[in-house]
Tab-separated table of C-alpha atoms in Angstrom:
chain	number	residue	atom	x	y	z
A	54	UNK	CA	12.287	46.318	11.895
A	55	UNK	CA	16.035	44.602	13.763
A	56	UNK	CA	17.947	43.236	10.371
A	57	UNK	CA	18.065	39.602	12.039
A	58	UNK	CA	14.320	39.614	12.455
A	59	UNK	CA	13.512	40.817	8.722
A	60	UNK	CA	16.725	38.303	7.036
A	61	UNK	CA	14.427	35.651	9.538
A	62	UNK	CA	11.067	36.511	7.701
A	63	UNK	CA	12.458	36.759	4.378
A	64	UNK	CA	13.582	33.152	4.875
A	65	UNK	CA	10.337	32.031	5.887
A	66	UNK	CA	8.586	33.732	3.004
A	67	UNK	CA	10.940	31.738	0.931
A	68	UNK	CA	10.181	28.253	2.528
A	69	UNK	CA	7.000	29.544	2.104
A	70	UNK	CA	7.162	29.947	-1.173
A	71	UNK	CA	8.752	26.695	-1.412
A	72	UNK	CA	6.182	24.331	0.194
A	73	UNK	CA	3.866	26.048	-2.255
A	74	UNK	CA	6.153	24.433	-4.941
A	75	UNK	CA	6.264	21.116	-4.149
A	76	UNK	CA	2.704	21.395	-3.212
A	77	UNK	CA	0.999	22.150	-6.276
A	78	UNK	CA	3.480	21.537	-8.964
A	79	UNK	CA	6.047	18.615	-6.531
A	80	UNK	CA	9.071	18.243	-6.023
A	81	UNK	CA	10.835	17.358	-9.261
A	82	UNK	CA	9.989	21.142	-10.225
A	83	UNK	CA	12.438	21.984	-6.951
A	84	UNK	CA	15.032	24.190	-8.001
A	85	UNK	CA	16.287	27.554	-7.026
A	86	UNK	CA	14.810	28.840	-9.799
A	87	UNK	CA	11.400	27.823	-10.169
A	88	UNK	CA	11.576	28.991	-6.043
A	89	UNK	CA	12.734	32.817	-6.824
A	90	UNK	CA	9.804	33.109	-9.506
A	91	UNK	CA	7.093	31.735	-6.759
A	92	UNK	CA	8.664	34.215	-4.317
A	93	UNK	CA	8.418	37.033	-6.311
A	94	UNK	CA	12.379	37.672	-5.895
A	95	UNK	CA	15.561	37.385	-8.459
A	96	UNK	CA	17.334	34.119	-8.473
A	97	UNK	CA	20.274	36.505	-7.478
A	98	UNK	CA	18.605	37.453	-4.285
A	99	UNK	CA	17.173	34.531	-3.593
A	100	UNK	CA	21.008	32.922	-3.416
A	101	UNK	CA	21.555	36.188	-1.375
A	102	UNK	CA	20.020	33.750	1.302
A	103	UNK	CA	20.393	29.974	0.383
A	104	UNK	CA	23.884	29.524	-1.952
A	105	UNK	CA	22.377	26.282	-2.999
A	106	UNK	CA	18.935	23.936	-3.460
A	107	UNK	CA	19.962	21.455	-0.387
A	108	UNK	CA	20.864	24.649	1.458
A	109	UNK	CA	17.063	25.978	0.510
A	110	UNK	CA	15.367	22.442	1.370
A	111	UNK	CA	17.511	21.970	4.613
A	112	UNK	CA	15.873	25.205	5.636
A	113	UNK	CA	12.859	24.132	4.451
A	114	UNK	CA	12.507	21.651	6.020
A	115	UNK	CA	13.935	22.555	9.557
A	116	UNK	CA	11.242	25.426	9.152
A	117	UNK	CA	8.238	22.856	8.570
A	118	UNK	CA	9.258	20.771	11.927
A	119	UNK	CA	9.060	23.727	13.532
A	120	UNK	CA	5.404	24.686	12.098
A	121	UNK	CA	4.648	20.636	13.037
A	122	UNK	CA	6.009	21.431	16.657
A	123	UNK	CA	4.170	24.183	16.807
A	124	UNK	CA	0.507	22.339	15.330
A	125	UNK	CA	1.428	19.658	17.620
A	126	UNK	CA	1.538	22.424	20.742
A	127	UNK	CA	-1.297	23.849	19.745
A	128	UNK	CA	-3.025	20.646	19.447
A	129	UNK	CA	-1.421	20.051	23.810
A	130	UNK	CA	-2.981	23.410	24.914
A	131	UNK	CA	-6.859	21.600	24.141
A	132	UNK	CA	-5.967	18.634	25.657
A	133	UNK	CA	-5.701	20.934	28.700
A	134	UNK	CA	-2.600	20.857	31.628
A	135	UNK	CA	-2.231	17.348	31.502
A	136	UNK	CA	-2.613	15.515	28.637
A	137	UNK	CA	-3.234	11.607	27.986
A	138	UNK	CA	-0.423	10.062	26.514
A	139	UNK	CA	-2.531	8.297	24.159
A	140	UNK	CA	-4.075	11.651	23.196
A	141	UNK	CA	-0.588	13.373	22.616
A	142	UNK	CA	0.300	10.168	20.451
A	143	UNK	CA	-2.458	10.895	18.468
A	144	UNK	CA	-2.084	14.361	18.090
A	145	UNK	CA	1.538	13.570	17.151
A	146	UNK	CA	0.573	11.023	14.446
A	147	UNK	CA	-2.139	12.741	13.032
A	148	UNK	CA	0.540	16.040	12.336
A	149	UNK	CA	2.395	13.314	10.614
A	150	UNK	CA	0.105	12.261	8.431
A	151	UNK	CA	-1.261	13.822	4.890
A	152	UNK	CA	-4.568	14.900	6.281
A	153	UNK	CA	-5.150	18.413	5.822
A	154	UNK	CA	-2.835	20.280	3.569
A	155	UNK	CA	0.225	22.548	5.605
A	156	UNK	CA	0.795	18.667	6.996
A	157	UNK	CA	0.376	17.097	3.226
A	158	UNK	CA	3.260	19.516	2.425
A	159	UNK	CA	5.271	18.464	5.285
A	160	UNK	CA	5.156	15.120	4.737
A	161	UNK	CA	5.759	15.497	1.317
A	162	UNK	CA	8.340	17.813	1.151
A	163	UNK	CA	10.050	15.580	4.256
A	164	UNK	CA	10.200	12.769	1.267
A	165	UNK	CA	11.928	14.364	-1.422
A	166	UNK	CA	14.707	15.533	1.926
A	167	UNK	CA	14.836	11.619	2.547
A	168	UNK	CA	15.771	10.448	-0.993
A	169	UNK	CA	17.750	13.895	-1.175
A	170	UNK	CA	19.674	12.445	1.942
A	171	UNK	CA	20.484	9.350	0.157
A	172	UNK	CA	22.793	11.151	-2.044
A	173	UNK	CA	24.033	13.686	-0.223
A	174	UNK	CA	26.285	13.518	2.844
A	175	UNK	CA	25.213	16.439	4.657
A	176	UNK	CA	21.729	16.043	4.151
A	177	UNK	CA	22.109	12.744	5.232
A	178	UNK	CA	23.706	14.080	8.404
A	179	UNK	CA	20.821	16.822	9.401
A	180	UNK	CA	17.401	14.233	8.139
A	181	UNK	CA	19.021	11.420	10.212
A	182	UNK	CA	19.545	14.405	13.828
A	183	UNK	CA	15.778	15.749	12.929
A	184	UNK	CA	14.274	12.264	12.482
A	185	UNK	CA	16.952	10.807	15.545
A	186	UNK	CA	15.738	13.697	17.714
A	187	UNK	CA	11.599	12.882	16.892
A	188	UNK	CA	12.008	9.332	17.874
A	189	UNK	CA	13.713	10.095	20.908
A	190	UNK	CA	10.715	12.204	21.409
A	191	UNK	CA	8.308	9.816	20.987
A	192	UNK	CA	10.396	7.061	22.728
A	193	UNK	CA	10.671	9.076	26.310
A	194	UNK	CA	7.020	9.458	25.546
A	195	UNK	CA	6.343	5.970	25.639
A	196	UNK	CA	8.976	5.275	28.711
A	197	UNK	CA	6.723	7.673	30.669
A	198	UNK	CA	3.803	6.120	29.790
A	199	UNK	CA	5.297	3.180	31.146
A	200	UNK	CA	6.615	4.047	33.959
A	201	UNK	CA	3.030	5.796	34.165
A	202	UNK	CA	1.178	2.636	34.292
A	203	UNK	CA	-0.578	4.054	30.914
A	204	UNK	CA	1.298	1.233	29.056
A	205	UNK	CA	1.992	-2.672	30.432
A	206	UNK	CA	5.476	-3.007	31.650
A	207	UNK	CA	6.259	-5.258	29.699
A	208	UNK	CA	6.380	-3.421	26.177
A	209	UNK	CA	9.844	-2.621	25.203
A	210	UNK	CA	9.745	0.858	24.595
A	211	UNK	CA	12.111	1.504	21.353
A	212	UNK	CA	10.122	-1.629	19.458
A	213	UNK	CA	6.921	0.358	20.565
A	214	UNK	CA	8.598	3.644	19.317
A	215	UNK	CA	9.420	2.516	15.501
A	216	UNK	CA	5.936	0.623	15.416
A	217	UNK	CA	4.469	4.084	16.411
A	218	UNK	CA	6.592	5.510	13.456
A	219	UNK	CA	5.454	2.994	11.099
A	220	UNK	CA	2.307	4.705	11.429
A	221	UNK	CA	3.797	6.983	8.862
A	222	UNK	CA	3.513	4.068	6.508
A	223	UNK	CA	-0.105	4.999	5.618
A	224	UNK	CA	1.233	8.344	3.972
A	225	UNK	CA	1.283	6.154	0.477
A	226	UNK	CA	-2.010	4.595	1.110
A	227	UNK	CA	-3.528	7.906	1.406
A	228	UNK	CA	-2.025	10.331	-1.254
A	229	UNK	CA	-2.872	7.931	-3.526
A	230	UNK	CA	-6.800	7.745	-2.011
A	231	UNK	CA	-5.772	3.467	-1.800
A	232	UNK	CA	-7.845	4.398	1.411
A	233	UNK	CA	-9.821	6.985	2.710
A	234	UNK	CA	-8.266	8.841	5.401
A	235	UNK	CA	-11.193	8.020	8.141
A	236	UNK	CA	-9.741	4.810	7.544
A	237	UNK	CA	-6.627	5.547	8.632
A	238	UNK	CA	-7.322	7.202	11.762
A	239	UNK	CA	-9.184	3.878	12.130
A	240	UNK	CA	-6.341	2.125	12.116
A	241	UNK	CA	-4.221	4.727	14.394
A	242	UNK	CA	-6.768	4.437	16.919
A	243	UNK	CA	-6.560	0.733	16.988
A	244	UNK	CA	-2.931	0.354	17.347
A	245	UNK	CA	-2.991	3.169	20.452
A	246	UNK	CA	-5.896	0.966	21.669
A	247	UNK	CA	-3.273	-2.056	21.420
A	248	UNK	CA	-0.781	0.120	23.094
A	249	UNK	CA	-2.807	1.030	25.760
A	250	UNK	CA	-4.715	-1.971	26.444
A	251	UNK	CA	-5.334	-2.849	29.770
A	252	UNK	CA	-3.827	-0.157	31.320
A	253	UNK	CA	-6.092	3.094	30.260
A	254	UNK	CA	-6.581	4.844	33.181
A	255	UNK	CA	-8.762	7.398	31.252
A	256	UNK	CA	-12.745	7.181	32.480
B	12	UNK	CA	15.764	-14.513	-31.309
B	13	UNK	CA	11.552	-13.363	-31.816
B	14	UNK	CA	11.456	-9.229	-32.310
B	15	UNK	CA	8.904	-9.319	-29.285
B	16	UNK	CA	11.482	-11.079	-26.767
B	17	UNK	CA	14.011	-8.593	-28.165
B	18	UNK	CA	12.049	-5.458	-27.759
B	19	UNK	CA	11.291	-7.221	-24.178
B	20	UNK	CA	15.031	-7.660	-23.770
B	21	UNK	CA	16.031	-4.325	-24.673
B	22	UNK	CA	13.530	-2.408	-21.727
B	23	UNK	CA	14.356	-4.552	-18.719
B	24	UNK	CA	17.938	-3.584	-19.953
B	25	UNK	CA	17.088	-0.621	-19.580
B	26	UNK	CA	14.568	-0.382	-16.841
B	27	UNK	CA	18.312	-1.868	-15.083
B	28	UNK	CA	20.029	1.133	-16.113
B	29	UNK	CA	17.015	3.424	-14.640
B	30	UNK	CA	17.607	1.384	-10.938
B	31	UNK	CA	21.136	2.075	-11.205
B	32	UNK	CA	20.358	5.911	-11.506
B	33	UNK	CA	17.828	5.867	-8.926
B	34	UNK	CA	20.618	3.436	-6.537
B	35	UNK	CA	23.392	5.191	-7.186
B	36	UNK	CA	23.250	9.160	-7.850
B	37	UNK	CA	18.998	9.399	-6.647
B	38	UNK	CA	16.185	9.834	-8.642
B	39	UNK	CA	16.490	13.775	-9.019
B	40	UNK	CA	18.937	12.519	-11.223
B	41	UNK	CA	16.626	10.832	-13.333
B	42	UNK	CA	16.000	11.990	-16.466
B	43	UNK	CA	15.817	9.847	-20.033
B	44	UNK	CA	19.466	11.652	-21.073
B	45	UNK	CA	21.096	10.596	-17.792
B	46	UNK	CA	19.761	7.021	-18.130
B	47	UNK	CA	20.703	6.746	-21.861
B	48	UNK	CA	24.034	7.165	-20.794
B	49	UNK	CA	23.458	4.429	-18.012
B	50	UNK	CA	21.929	2.181	-20.695
B	51	UNK	CA	25.023	2.761	-22.751
B	52	UNK	CA	22.292	3.474	-26.009
B	53	UNK	CA	22.128	6.932	-27.444
B	54	UNK	CA	18.920	9.370	-26.087
B	55	UNK	CA	17.348	8.498	-29.711
B	56	UNK	CA	17.074	4.921	-28.950
B	57	UNK	CA	16.063	5.342	-25.807
B	58	UNK	CA	13.494	7.522	-26.971
B	59	UNK	CA	12.731	4.757	-29.376
B	60	UNK	CA	10.818	2.294	-25.893
B	61	UNK	CA	9.916	5.656	-24.357
B	62	UNK	CA	8.525	8.382	-25.249
B	63	UNK	CA	8.795	10.494	-22.159
B	64	UNK	CA	10.656	10.293	-18.269
B	65	UNK	CA	7.178	9.271	-17.563
B	66	UNK	CA	6.213	5.958	-20.028
B	67	UNK	CA	9.680	5.066	-18.478
B	68	UNK	CA	9.647	5.135	-15.165
B	69	UNK	CA	6.035	3.409	-14.834
B	70	UNK	CA	7.681	0.703	-17.737
B	71	UNK	CA	10.853	0.848	-14.509
B	72	UNK	CA	7.818	0.449	-11.838
B	73	UNK	CA	6.000	-2.123	-13.053
B	74	UNK	CA	9.273	-4.398	-13.767
B	75	UNK	CA	10.515	-3.397	-9.919
B	76	UNK	CA	6.976	-5.160	-8.786
B	77	UNK	CA	7.247	-7.926	-10.904
B	78	UNK	CA	11.053	-8.719	-9.581
B	79	UNK	CA	9.414	-7.876	-5.893
B	80	UNK	CA	6.909	-10.992	-6.653
B	81	UNK	CA	9.717	-12.988	-7.764
B	82	UNK	CA	11.490	-12.474	-5.108
B	83	UNK	CA	8.328	-13.247	-2.524
B	84	UNK	CA	7.418	-16.400	-4.382
B	85	UNK	CA	11.070	-17.756	-4.118
B	86	UNK	CA	11.311	-17.550	-0.824
B	87	UNK	CA	7.478	-18.669	-0.673
B	88	UNK	CA	9.000	-21.951	-2.418
B	89	UNK	CA	11.464	-22.540	0.505
B	90	UNK	CA	8.676	-22.536	3.043
B	91	UNK	CA	6.889	-25.619	1.214
B	92	UNK	CA	3.691	-26.588	0.333
B	93	UNK	CA	1.377	-24.583	2.532
B	94	UNK	CA	3.547	-22.179	4.229
B	95	UNK	CA	2.148	-20.396	7.539
B	96	UNK	CA	0.186	-17.032	6.722
B	97	UNK	CA	2.170	-15.202	8.922
B	98	UNK	CA	5.522	-16.528	7.393
B	99	UNK	CA	4.170	-15.390	4.170
B	100	UNK	CA	3.428	-12.011	5.408
B	101	UNK	CA	6.827	-11.429	7.035
B	102	UNK	CA	7.979	-12.690	3.349
B	103	UNK	CA	6.208	-9.954	1.634
B	104	UNK	CA	7.509	-7.428	4.662
B	105	UNK	CA	10.822	-7.923	3.955
B	106	UNK	CA	11.037	-7.758	0.711
B	107	UNK	CA	9.049	-4.285	0.906
B	108	UNK	CA	11.454	-2.560	3.039
B	109	UNK	CA	15.033	-1.404	1.859
B	110	UNK	CA	16.739	-4.504	3.489
B	111	UNK	CA	19.328	-5.533	0.547
B	112	UNK	CA	19.707	-4.061	-3.245
B	113	UNK	CA	17.133	-4.618	-4.939
B	114	UNK	CA	14.746	-4.544	-2.782
B	115	UNK	CA	16.551	-0.998	-1.514
B	116	UNK	CA	16.237	0.378	-5.359
B	117	UNK	CA	12.397	-0.737	-5.257
B	118	UNK	CA	11.764	0.584	-2.467
B	119	UNK	CA	13.320	3.862	-3.294
B	120	UNK	CA	11.862	4.544	-7.308
B	121	UNK	CA	8.165	3.117	-5.556
B	122	UNK	CA	8.485	6.495	-3.016
B	123	UNK	CA	9.786	8.902	-5.650
B	124	UNK	CA	7.154	7.202	-8.362
B	125	UNK	CA	4.619	8.430	-5.304
B	126	UNK	CA	5.628	11.497	-5.560
B	127	UNK	CA	5.439	11.695	-9.629
B	128	UNK	CA	1.927	10.308	-9.591
B	129	UNK	CA	0.689	13.514	-6.821
B	130	UNK	CA	1.044	15.674	-9.908
B	131	UNK	CA	0.583	13.882	-13.091
B	132	UNK	CA	-2.833	12.160	-13.230
B	133	UNK	CA	-1.478	8.947	-15.131
B	134	UNK	CA	1.060	8.209	-12.953
B	135	UNK	CA	-1.584	8.762	-9.929
B	136	UNK	CA	-4.294	6.104	-12.079
B	137	UNK	CA	-1.554	3.766	-12.636
B	138	UNK	CA	0.200	3.316	-8.697
B	139	UNK	CA	-3.326	3.848	-7.698
B	140	UNK	CA	-4.412	0.675	-9.118
B	141	UNK	CA	-0.603	-0.979	-8.397
B	142	UNK	CA	-1.063	-0.030	-4.317
B	143	UNK	CA	-4.966	-1.535	-4.373
B	144	UNK	CA	-4.094	-4.427	-5.986
B	145	UNK	CA	-1.058	-5.178	-3.823
B	146	UNK	CA	-3.498	-4.339	-0.828
B	147	UNK	CA	-6.118	-6.603	-1.909
B	148	UNK	CA	-3.639	-8.940	-2.056
B	149	UNK	CA	-3.077	-8.508	1.870
B	150	UNK	CA	-6.405	-8.319	2.862
B	151	UNK	CA	-6.974	-11.600	0.838
B	152	UNK	CA	-4.244	-13.692	2.718
B	153	UNK	CA	-5.594	-11.830	6.536
B	154	UNK	CA	-9.028	-12.658	5.355
B	155	UNK	CA	-7.726	-16.639	5.086
B	156	UNK	CA	-5.802	-16.424	7.840
B	157	UNK	CA	-8.731	-15.888	9.813
B	158	UNK	CA	-11.276	-18.229	8.061
B	159	UNK	CA	-8.590	-20.798	8.793
B	160	UNK	CA	-7.953	-19.737	12.765
B	161	UNK	CA	-4.776	-18.745	12.182
B	162	UNK	CA	-6.195	-14.849	13.043
B	163	UNK	CA	-8.957	-14.250	15.789
B	164	UNK	CA	-12.227	-13.849	14.634
B	165	UNK	CA	-12.679	-10.300	15.458
B	166	UNK	CA	-10.057	-8.562	13.813
B	167	UNK	CA	-11.169	-6.118	10.948
B	168	UNK	CA	-9.486	-7.780	8.318
B	169	UNK	CA	-9.456	-3.961	6.347
B	170	UNK	CA	-7.653	-2.276	8.972
B	171	UNK	CA	-5.302	-5.055	10.147
B	172	UNK	CA	-3.911	-4.834	6.553
B	173	UNK	CA	-3.499	-0.859	6.978
B	174	UNK	CA	-1.767	-1.456	9.859
B	175	UNK	CA	0.524	-4.496	8.061
B	176	UNK	CA	1.192	-1.861	4.795
B	177	UNK	CA	2.183	1.147	7.067
B	178	UNK	CA	5.112	-1.186	8.403
B	179	UNK	CA	6.843	0.087	4.967
B	180	UNK	CA	6.943	3.382	7.207
B	181	UNK	CA	9.689	1.860	8.605
B	182	UNK	CA	11.690	2.697	5.429
B	183	UNK	CA	13.171	6.133	6.433
B	184	UNK	CA	14.221	5.185	9.789
B	185	UNK	CA	15.871	2.126	7.869
B	186	UNK	CA	17.673	4.719	4.631
B	187	UNK	CA	18.842	7.454	8.005
B	188	UNK	CA	20.547	5.274	9.492
B	189	UNK	CA	18.046	5.906	12.706
B	190	UNK	CA	17.257	1.858	13.423
B	191	UNK	CA	19.440	-0.722	12.313
B	192	UNK	CA	17.993	-3.557	9.970
B	193	UNK	CA	17.521	-5.695	12.947
B	194	UNK	CA	15.578	-3.172	15.042
B	195	UNK	CA	13.115	-2.958	12.242
B	196	UNK	CA	12.776	-7.283	12.252
B	197	UNK	CA	11.566	-7.228	15.513
B	198	UNK	CA	8.861	-4.323	15.239
B	199	UNK	CA	7.559	-6.556	12.675
B	200	UNK	CA	8.108	-9.735	13.900
B	201	UNK	CA	6.103	-8.028	16.917
B	202	UNK	CA	3.327	-6.764	15.425
B	203	UNK	CA	3.173	-9.931	13.420
B	204	UNK	CA	3.697	-11.997	17.234
B	205	UNK	CA	-0.337	-9.666	18.229
B	206	UNK	CA	-1.787	-10.073	15.004
B	207	UNK	CA	-1.577	-13.895	15.216
B	208	UNK	CA	-1.399	-13.582	19.192
B	209	UNK	CA	-3.236	-17.127	20.455
B	210	UNK	CA	-4.505	-18.002	17.401
B	211	UNK	CA	-1.124	-19.008	16.019
B	212	UNK	CA	-1.116	-22.527	15.628
B	213	UNK	CA	2.310	-23.537	14.808
B	214	UNK	CA	4.441	-25.823	16.560
């Protein structure tokens, strides 16, 4: 196996160990020592891959974003060659909410990451970059949906995009069992219904 | 000064020290030792008030909720005797977003608190109780607004409430400077416009 691939795989195995720590014990226990233990390697070996907790968290966050994109892409495949933008948005939003184990780990890590970003300039830059890029993808989708007549031309793409991303605000309600997952889906569907209201060309 | 009041004031002073730690250094630095230092008391004195980090965080969270309610109440006073439900909701949502120092500290603490709740049953119960109560207040407001003809009768109060609370999902976008505070306000106003659309009795 080429060394490059091995290195990448080792880092991914560490990222998965980090996920398990976040999922099972919580982000307050997320230290290099605990992750090394969970990954079954020594602290020294872990430090060979990540010089700091922040570096480890950054990689895990990137890896989580990739995994989320992959899950969205897999979901899109099932929607056929020309998926309706409403379905694409629904799928994306559902993968951003803590509705299954992988999405839950990503969601919790991402929350911890934003908190960390507030007091670390490098993390702030990376997190800001990631969220800006994700936001741009959603806005492009909204603009296309307007251009294609799926969403009314009078809608402001930027504000509609912010309202779509705001739906991740259902997260604490789900995590604390204040509402059921089906309530979250009902809210998302109602919001999407209104966004595509009167312009939805689906049969 | 009665001992009861003195005790309460001391706890509030500690809660404020805790806020400063959250605001200036971040929740990962939130330990009994750091808060004692910030409050200018010994660790032993702090432990006289709070037996654990969790107990301290719980009190600080309750205190933050009280402060938020107070800010909303003060805002409501300015709206006169019969404030429009749209203005009440707007005020409430604005105090839930990190748009000024106090609201920012509360928002960050609340995020940390939810993360903590996921791995501590007692915190989970308290956080769930607090959010359920807050959610119920908003739903009651929505139901009254429907009964009073401010919101269309066909709207589902429970789902509309979840969508209103979801607007706190603008938080990471604001905290990471991906959008400006005015963009967040535009999104809130657009959402409220639609909720009250065609039924808004204001002049």
